[in-house]
CSV table of C-alpha atoms in Angstrom, one decimal:
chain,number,residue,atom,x,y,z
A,1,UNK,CA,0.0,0.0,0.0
A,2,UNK,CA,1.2,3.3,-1.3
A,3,UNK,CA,1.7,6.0,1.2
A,4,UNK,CA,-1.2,8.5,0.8
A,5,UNK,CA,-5.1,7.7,1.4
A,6,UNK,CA,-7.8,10.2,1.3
A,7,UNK,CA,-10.3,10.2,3.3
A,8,UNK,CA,-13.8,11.4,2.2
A,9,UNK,CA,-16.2,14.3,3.6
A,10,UNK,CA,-19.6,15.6,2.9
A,11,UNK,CA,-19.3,18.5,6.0
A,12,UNK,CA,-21.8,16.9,8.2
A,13,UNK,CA,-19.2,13.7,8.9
A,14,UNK,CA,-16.4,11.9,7.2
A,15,UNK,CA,-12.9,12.6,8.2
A,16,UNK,CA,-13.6,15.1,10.6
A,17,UNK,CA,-16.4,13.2,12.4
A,18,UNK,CA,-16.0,11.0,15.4
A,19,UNK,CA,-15.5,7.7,13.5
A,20,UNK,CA,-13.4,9.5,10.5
A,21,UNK,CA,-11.1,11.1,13.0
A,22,UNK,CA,-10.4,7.5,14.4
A,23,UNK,CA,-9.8,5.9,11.2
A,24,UNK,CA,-7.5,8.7,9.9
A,25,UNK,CA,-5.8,8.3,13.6
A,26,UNK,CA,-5.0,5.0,13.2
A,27,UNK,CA,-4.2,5.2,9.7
A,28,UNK,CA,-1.6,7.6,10.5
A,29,UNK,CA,-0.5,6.1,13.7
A,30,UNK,CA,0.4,3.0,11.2
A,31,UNK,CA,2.4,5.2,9.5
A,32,UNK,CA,0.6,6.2,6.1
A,33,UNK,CA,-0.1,10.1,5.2
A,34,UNK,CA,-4.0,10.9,4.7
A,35,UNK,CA,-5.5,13.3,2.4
A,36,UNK,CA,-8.9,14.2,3.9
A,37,UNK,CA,-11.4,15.9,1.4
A,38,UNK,CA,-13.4,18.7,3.7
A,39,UNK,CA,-16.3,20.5,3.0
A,40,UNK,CA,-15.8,22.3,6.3
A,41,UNK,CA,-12.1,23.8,6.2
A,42,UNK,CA,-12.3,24.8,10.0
A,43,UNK,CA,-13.2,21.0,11.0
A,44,UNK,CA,-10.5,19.9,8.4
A,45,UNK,CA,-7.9,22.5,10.1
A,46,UNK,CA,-8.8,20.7,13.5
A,47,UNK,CA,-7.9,17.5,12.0
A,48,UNK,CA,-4.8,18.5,10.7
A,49,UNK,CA,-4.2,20.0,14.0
A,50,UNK,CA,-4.6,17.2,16.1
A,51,UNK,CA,-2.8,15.0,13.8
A,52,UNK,CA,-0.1,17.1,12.7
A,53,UNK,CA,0.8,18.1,16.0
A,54,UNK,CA,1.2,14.2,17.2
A,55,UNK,CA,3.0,12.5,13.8
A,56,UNK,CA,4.5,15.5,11.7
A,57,UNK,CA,4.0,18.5,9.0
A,58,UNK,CA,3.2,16.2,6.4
A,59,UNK,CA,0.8,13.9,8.4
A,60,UNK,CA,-2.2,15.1,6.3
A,61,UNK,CA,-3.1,17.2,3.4
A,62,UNK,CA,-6.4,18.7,3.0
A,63,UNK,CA,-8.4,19.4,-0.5
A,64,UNK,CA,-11.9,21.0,-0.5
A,65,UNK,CA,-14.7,19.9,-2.0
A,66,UNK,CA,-18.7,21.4,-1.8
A,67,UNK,CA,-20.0,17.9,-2.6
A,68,UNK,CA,-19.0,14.3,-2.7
A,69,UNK,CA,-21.1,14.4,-6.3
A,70,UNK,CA,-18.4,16.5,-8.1
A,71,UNK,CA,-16.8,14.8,-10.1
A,72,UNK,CA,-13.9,16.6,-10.9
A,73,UNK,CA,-13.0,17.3,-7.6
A,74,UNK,CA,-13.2,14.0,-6.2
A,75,UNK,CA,-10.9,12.9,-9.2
A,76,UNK,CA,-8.7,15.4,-8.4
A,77,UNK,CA,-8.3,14.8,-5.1
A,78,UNK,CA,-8.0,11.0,-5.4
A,79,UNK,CA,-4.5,11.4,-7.8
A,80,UNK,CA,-2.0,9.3,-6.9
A,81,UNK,CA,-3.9,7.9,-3.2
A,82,UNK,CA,-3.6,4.0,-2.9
A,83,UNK,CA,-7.1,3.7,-1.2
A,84,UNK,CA,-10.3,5.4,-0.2
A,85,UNK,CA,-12.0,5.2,2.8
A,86,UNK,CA,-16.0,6.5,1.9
A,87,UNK,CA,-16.8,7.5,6.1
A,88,UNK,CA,-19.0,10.3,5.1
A,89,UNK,CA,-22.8,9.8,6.2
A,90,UNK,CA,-25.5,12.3,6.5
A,91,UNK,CA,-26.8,11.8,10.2
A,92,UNK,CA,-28.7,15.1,9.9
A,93,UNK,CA,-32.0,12.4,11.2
A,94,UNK,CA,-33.8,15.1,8.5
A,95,UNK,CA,-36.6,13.1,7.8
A,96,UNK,CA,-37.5,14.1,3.7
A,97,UNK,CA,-36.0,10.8,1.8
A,98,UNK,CA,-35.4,12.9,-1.4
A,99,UNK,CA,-32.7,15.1,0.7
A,100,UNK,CA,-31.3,12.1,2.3
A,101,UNK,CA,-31.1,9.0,0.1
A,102,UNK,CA,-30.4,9.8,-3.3
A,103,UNK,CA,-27.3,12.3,-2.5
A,104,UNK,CA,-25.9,9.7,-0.4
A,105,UNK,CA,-26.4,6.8,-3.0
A,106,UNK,CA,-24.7,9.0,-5.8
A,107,UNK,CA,-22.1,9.7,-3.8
A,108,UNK,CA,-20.6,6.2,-3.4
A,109,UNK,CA,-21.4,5.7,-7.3
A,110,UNK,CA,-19.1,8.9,-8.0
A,111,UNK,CA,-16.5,8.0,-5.8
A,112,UNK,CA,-16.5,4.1,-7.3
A,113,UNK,CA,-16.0,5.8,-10.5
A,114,UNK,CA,-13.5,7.9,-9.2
A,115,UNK,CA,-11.2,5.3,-8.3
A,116,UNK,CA,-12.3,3.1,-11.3
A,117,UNK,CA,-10.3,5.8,-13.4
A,118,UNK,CA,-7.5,5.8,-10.5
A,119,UNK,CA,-5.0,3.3,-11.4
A,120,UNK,CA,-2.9,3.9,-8.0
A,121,UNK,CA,-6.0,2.8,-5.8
A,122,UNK,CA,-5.9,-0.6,-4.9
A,123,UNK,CA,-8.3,-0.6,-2.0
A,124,UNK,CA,-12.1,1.0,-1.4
A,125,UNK,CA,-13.7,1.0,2.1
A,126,UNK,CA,-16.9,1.9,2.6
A,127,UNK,CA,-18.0,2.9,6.0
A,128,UNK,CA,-21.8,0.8,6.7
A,129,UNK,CA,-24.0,1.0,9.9
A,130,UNK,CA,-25.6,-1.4,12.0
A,131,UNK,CA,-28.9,0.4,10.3
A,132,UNK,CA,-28.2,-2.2,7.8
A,133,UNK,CA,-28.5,-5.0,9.6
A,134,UNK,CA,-31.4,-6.6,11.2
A,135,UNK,CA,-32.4,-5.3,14.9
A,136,UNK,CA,-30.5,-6.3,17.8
A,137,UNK,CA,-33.8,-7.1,19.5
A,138,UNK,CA,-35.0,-9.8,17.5
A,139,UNK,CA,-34.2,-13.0,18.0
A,140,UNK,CA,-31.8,-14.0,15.4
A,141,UNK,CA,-28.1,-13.9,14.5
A,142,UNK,CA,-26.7,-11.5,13.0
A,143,UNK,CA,-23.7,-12.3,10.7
A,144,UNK,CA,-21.5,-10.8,7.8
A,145,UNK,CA,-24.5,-11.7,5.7
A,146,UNK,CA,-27.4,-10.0,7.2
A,147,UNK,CA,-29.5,-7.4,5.9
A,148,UNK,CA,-32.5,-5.5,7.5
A,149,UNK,CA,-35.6,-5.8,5.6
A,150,UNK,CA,-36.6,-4.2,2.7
A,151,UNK,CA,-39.6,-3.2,4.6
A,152,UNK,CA,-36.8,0.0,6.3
A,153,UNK,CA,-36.5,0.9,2.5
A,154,UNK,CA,-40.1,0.8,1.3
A,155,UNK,CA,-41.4,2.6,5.0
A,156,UNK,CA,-38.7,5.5,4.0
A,157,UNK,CA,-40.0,6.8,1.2
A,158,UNK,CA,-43.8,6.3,3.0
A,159,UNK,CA,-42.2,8.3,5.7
A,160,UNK,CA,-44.5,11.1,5.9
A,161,UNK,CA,-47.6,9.0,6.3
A,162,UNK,CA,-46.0,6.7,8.9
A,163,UNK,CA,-47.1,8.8,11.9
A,164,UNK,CA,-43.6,8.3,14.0
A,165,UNK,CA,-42.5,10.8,15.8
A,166,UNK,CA,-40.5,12.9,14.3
A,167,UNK,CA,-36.9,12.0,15.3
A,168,UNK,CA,-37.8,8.6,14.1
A,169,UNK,CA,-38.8,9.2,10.8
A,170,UNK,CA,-35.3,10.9,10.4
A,171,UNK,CA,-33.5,7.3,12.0
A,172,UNK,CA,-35.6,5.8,9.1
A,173,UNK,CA,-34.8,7.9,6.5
A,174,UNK,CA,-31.2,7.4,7.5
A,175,UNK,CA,-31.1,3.6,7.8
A,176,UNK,CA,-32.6,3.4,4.6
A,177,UNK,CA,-29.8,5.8,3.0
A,178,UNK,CA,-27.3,3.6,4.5
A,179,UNK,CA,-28.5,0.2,3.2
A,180,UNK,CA,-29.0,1.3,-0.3
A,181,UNK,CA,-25.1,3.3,-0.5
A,182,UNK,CA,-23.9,-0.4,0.6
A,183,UNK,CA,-25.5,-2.2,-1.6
A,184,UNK,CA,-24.8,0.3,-4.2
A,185,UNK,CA,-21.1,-0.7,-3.5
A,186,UNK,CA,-21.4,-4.5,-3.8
A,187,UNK,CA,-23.6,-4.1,-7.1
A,188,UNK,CA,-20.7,-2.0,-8.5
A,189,UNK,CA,-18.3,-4.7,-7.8
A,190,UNK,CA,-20.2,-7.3,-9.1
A,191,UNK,CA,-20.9,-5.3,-12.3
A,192,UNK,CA,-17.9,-3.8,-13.1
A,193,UNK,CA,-15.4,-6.0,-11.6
A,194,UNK,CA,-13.1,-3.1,-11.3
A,195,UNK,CA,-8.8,-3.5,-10.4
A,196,UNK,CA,-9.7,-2.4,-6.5
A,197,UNK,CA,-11.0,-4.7,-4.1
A,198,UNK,CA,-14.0,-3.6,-1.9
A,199,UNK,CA,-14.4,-3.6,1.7
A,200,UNK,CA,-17.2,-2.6,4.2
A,201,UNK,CA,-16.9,-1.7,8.0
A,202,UNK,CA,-20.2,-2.0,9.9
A,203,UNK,CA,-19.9,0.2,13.1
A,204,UNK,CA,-22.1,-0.5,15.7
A,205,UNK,CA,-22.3,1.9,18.9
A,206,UNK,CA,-19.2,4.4,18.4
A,207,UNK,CA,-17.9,5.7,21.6
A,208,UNK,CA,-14.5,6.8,22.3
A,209,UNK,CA,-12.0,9.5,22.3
A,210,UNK,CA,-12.8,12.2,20.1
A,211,UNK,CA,-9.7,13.2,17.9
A,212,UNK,CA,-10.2,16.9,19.1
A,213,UNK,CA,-12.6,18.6,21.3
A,214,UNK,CA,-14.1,20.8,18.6
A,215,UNK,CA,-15.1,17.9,17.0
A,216,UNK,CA,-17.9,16.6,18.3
A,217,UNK,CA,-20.7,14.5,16.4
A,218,UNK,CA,-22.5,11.2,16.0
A,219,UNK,CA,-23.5,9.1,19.1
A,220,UNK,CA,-20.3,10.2,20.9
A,221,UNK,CA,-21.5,13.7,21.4
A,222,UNK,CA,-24.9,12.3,22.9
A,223,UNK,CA,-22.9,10.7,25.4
A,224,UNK,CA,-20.6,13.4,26.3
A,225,UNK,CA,-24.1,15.6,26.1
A,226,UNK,CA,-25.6,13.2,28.7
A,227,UNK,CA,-22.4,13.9,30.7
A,228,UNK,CA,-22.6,17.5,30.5
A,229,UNK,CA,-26.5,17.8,31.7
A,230,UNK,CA,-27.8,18.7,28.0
A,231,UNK,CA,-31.3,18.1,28.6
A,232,UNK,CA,-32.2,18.0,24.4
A,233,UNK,CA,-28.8,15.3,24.0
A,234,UNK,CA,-30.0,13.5,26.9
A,235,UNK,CA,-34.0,13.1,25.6
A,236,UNK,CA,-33.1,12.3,22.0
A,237,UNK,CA,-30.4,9.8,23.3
A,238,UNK,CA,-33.2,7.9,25.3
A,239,UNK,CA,-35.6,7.9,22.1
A,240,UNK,CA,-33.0,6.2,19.8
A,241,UNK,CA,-32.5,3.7,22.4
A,242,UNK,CA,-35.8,3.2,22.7
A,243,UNK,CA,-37.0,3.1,19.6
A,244,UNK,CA,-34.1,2.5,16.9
A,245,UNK,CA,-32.3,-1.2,18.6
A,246,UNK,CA,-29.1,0.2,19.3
A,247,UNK,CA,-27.5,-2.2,21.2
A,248,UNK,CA,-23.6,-3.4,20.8
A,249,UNK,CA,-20.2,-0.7,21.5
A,250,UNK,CA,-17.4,-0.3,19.4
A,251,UNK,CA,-14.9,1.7,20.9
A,252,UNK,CA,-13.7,4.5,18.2
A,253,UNK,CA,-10.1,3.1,17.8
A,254,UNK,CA,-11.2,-0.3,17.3
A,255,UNK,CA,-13.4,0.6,14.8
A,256,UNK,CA,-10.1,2.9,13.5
A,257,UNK,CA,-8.4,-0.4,13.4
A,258,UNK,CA,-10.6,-2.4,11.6
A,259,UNK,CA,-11.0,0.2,8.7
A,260,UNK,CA,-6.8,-0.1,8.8
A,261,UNK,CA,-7.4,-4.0,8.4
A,262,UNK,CA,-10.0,-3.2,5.7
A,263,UNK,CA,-7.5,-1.1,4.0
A,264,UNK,CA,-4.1,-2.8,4.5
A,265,UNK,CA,-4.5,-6.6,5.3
A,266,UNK,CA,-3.8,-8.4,2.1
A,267,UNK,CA,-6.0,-11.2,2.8
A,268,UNK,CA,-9.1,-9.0,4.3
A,269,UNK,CA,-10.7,-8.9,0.6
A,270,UNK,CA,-14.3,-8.5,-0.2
A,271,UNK,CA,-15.3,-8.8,3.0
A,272,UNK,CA,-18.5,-7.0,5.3
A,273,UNK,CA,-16.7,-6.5,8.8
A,274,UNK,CA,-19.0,-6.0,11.7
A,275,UNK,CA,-17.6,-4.2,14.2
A,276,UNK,CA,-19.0,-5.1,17.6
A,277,UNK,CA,-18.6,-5.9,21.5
A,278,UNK,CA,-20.3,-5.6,24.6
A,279,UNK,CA,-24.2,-5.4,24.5
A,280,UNK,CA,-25.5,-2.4,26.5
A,281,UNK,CA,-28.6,0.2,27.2
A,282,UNK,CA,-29.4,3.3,28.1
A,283,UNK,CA,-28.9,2.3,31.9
A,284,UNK,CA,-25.6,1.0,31.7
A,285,UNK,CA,-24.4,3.9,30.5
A,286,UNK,CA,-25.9,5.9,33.3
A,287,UNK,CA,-24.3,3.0,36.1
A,288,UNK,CA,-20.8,4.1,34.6
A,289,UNK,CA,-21.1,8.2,34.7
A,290,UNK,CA,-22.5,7.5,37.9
A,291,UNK,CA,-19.7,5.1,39.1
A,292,UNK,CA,-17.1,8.1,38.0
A,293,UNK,CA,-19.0,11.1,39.5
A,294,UNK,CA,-21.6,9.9,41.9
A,295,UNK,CA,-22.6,13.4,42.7
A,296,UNK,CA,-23.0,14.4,39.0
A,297,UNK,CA,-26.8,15.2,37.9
A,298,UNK,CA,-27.7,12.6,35.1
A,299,UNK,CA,-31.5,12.4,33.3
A,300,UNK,CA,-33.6,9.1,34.8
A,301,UNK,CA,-33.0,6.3,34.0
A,302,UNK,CA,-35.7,4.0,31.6
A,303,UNK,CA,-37.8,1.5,32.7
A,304,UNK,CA,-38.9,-1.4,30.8
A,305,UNK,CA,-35.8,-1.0,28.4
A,306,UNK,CA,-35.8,-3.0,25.8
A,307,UNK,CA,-33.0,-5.9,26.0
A,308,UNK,CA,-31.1,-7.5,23.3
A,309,UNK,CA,-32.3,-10.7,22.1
A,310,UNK,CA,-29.8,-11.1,18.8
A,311,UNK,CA,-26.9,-12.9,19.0
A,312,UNK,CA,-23.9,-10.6,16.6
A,313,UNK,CA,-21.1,-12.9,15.0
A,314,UNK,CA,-18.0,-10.9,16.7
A,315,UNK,CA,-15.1,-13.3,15.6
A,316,UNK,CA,-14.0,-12.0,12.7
A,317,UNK,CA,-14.1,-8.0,14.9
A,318,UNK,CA,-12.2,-9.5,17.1
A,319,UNK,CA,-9.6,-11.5,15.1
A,320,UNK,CA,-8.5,-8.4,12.9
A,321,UNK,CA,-8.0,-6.5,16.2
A,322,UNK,CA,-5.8,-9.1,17.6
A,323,UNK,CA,-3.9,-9.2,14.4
A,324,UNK,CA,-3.5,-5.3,14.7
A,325,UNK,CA,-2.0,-5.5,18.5
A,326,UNK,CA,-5.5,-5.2,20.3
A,327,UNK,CA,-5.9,-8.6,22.6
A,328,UNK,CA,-9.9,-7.4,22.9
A,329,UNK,CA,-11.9,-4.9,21.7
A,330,UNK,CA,-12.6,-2.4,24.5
A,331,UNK,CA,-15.4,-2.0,27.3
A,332,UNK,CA,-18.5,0.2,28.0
A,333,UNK,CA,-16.6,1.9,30.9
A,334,UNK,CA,-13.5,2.8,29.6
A,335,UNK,CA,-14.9,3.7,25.9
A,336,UNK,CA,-17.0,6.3,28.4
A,337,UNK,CA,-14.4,8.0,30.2
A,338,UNK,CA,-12.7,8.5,27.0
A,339,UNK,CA,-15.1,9.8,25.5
A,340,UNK,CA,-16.1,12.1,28.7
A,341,UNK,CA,-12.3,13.0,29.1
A,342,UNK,CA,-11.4,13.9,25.5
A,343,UNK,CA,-14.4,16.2,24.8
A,344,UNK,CA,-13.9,17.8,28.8
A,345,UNK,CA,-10.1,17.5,29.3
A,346,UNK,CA,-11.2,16.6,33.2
A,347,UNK,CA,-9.3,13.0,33.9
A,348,UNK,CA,-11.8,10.6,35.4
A,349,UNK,CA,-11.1,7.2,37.3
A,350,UNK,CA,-13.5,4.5,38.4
């Protein structure tokens, strides 16, 4: 693997979100320079910040783009990179499909076709969800080859008759985004049987260190908001784990790691890597803020949370992290207080 990899952006995530700024972490920590195509240039200067500061001037190199559909920029930008690493998601939870869906599906296509006409790339990750995949609280098992139902698909573009609240239809919206961009990617494969091989990462629960405090997004900022007494974090964080099955952590540099074994492991090809480890609720979460600050004002907990009934295939998660240096993924409590003590600065121990 060459030495330079972009990583992708649309402004709302990517590179400078939680999860991008643990992938380009580890991918840099492993000694490989990034280029991280920004929409936002402030976000991309905190990147660069963070990362420069740590591993050197010429750690990454930004390029701007005002979409991830144009095409001459993201042909530009991808000159000369060995792989691509697609993080960018919309998690705006806006809850019109048109807005949501069919950007985010042409996105991937452009960027396939990008690196199509990109000799040098010899790698294409695509960063999934655990939208895609059935719900934790069904009883069934969940492997590298399980879908959700097309039924997410069909109920997002019937959205506005669905009468969900109105932070669900937006979970909906984005689920069904999600599945399509993925499948978009293994269609394109099949198709076009291009010279890159194709590899997806499918995050469950990111929380973690954030790769700088200004950077705060994605389920890792409702934690830290919890943690902070945000009253609207803390209420929306109770409603999507009510009502959208999440259920299994991934710390962020584990999931940095995998998208590093998605990139660079010569025998990780074609593969659909769920990224998973310890089942947990709403609750738990609580017990641990409360276990490092017992005099710390946290919301109620929930009664009659719903438990996890699905049993996730985590062998192949936890093989590719051992191979990278990591005997286990890590726990609830610790992916917590790093979460709490990146985003605060305030050291906590339990």
């Amino acid at each position: 693997m060459a030495s330079k990899l972009p990583l992708l952006t649309t402004g709302r995530t990517g590179s400078t979100g939680s999860v991008g700024g643990s992938v380009a972490t580890e991918i840099v920590k492993a000694g490989y320079k990034i280029r991280a195509l920004v929409r936002n240039d402030e976000k991309g200067r905190y990147l660069r910040e963070t990362l420069t500061n740590s591993h050197g001037a010429d750690a990454v190199e930004l390029s701007h783009t005002a979409s991830l559909t144009d095409r001459e920029a993201i042909e530009s930008a991808m000159q000369g990179c060995a792989g691509v690493v697609h993080v960018a998601s919309d998690i705006s939870t806006r809850n019109d499909p048109e807005e949501v869906i069919a950007p985010t599906v042409s996105a991937v296509k452009v960027l396939l076709e990008a690196a199509c006409k990109t000799p040098s790339v010899k790698r294409f990750v695509f960063t999934s969800s655990l939208a895609t995949l059935p719900s934790a609280r069904e009883e069934v098992d969940i492997t590298s080859s399980s879908w959700a139902p097309d039924s997410v698909i069909e109920s997002a573009w019937a959205i506005q008759d669905s009468g969900l609240p109105e932070e669900q239809k937006g979970l909906v919206v984005y689920a069904a985004s999600k599945i399509l961009a993925e499948r978009a990617c293994w269609d394109f494969m099949r198709e076009r049987a291009p010279h890159f091989v194709l590899n997806t990462v499918v995050p469950f629960t990111n929380i973690g260190a954030f790769v700088h405090p200004k950077l705060v997004s994605s389920f890792n900022g409702l934690v830290l908001g919890v943690w902070l007494g945000d009253a609207q974090a803390s209420t929306f964080f109770k409603k999507v784990m009510q009502g959208a099955g999440v259920s299994h952590l991934i710390n962020l540099e584990d999931c940095g790691l995998l998208h590093l074994a998605a990139l660079t492991l010569d025998d990780v090809r074609g593969e659909r890597i769920l990224a998973a480890a310890d089942a947990f609720k709403f609750n738990d979460i609580l017990d641990v803020m409360n276990k490092l600050d017992p005099a710390r004002m946290l919301p109620e907990s929930l009664e009659h949370e719903p438990g996890v009934k699905a049993s996730i295939d985590k062998a192949r998660c936890k093989e590719l992290l051992a191979r990278l240096g990591k005997a286990e993924p890590t726990g609830l409590e610790e992916s917590i207080k790093q979460a709490i003590t990146s985003g605060t600065g305030v050291i906590y121990s339990s």
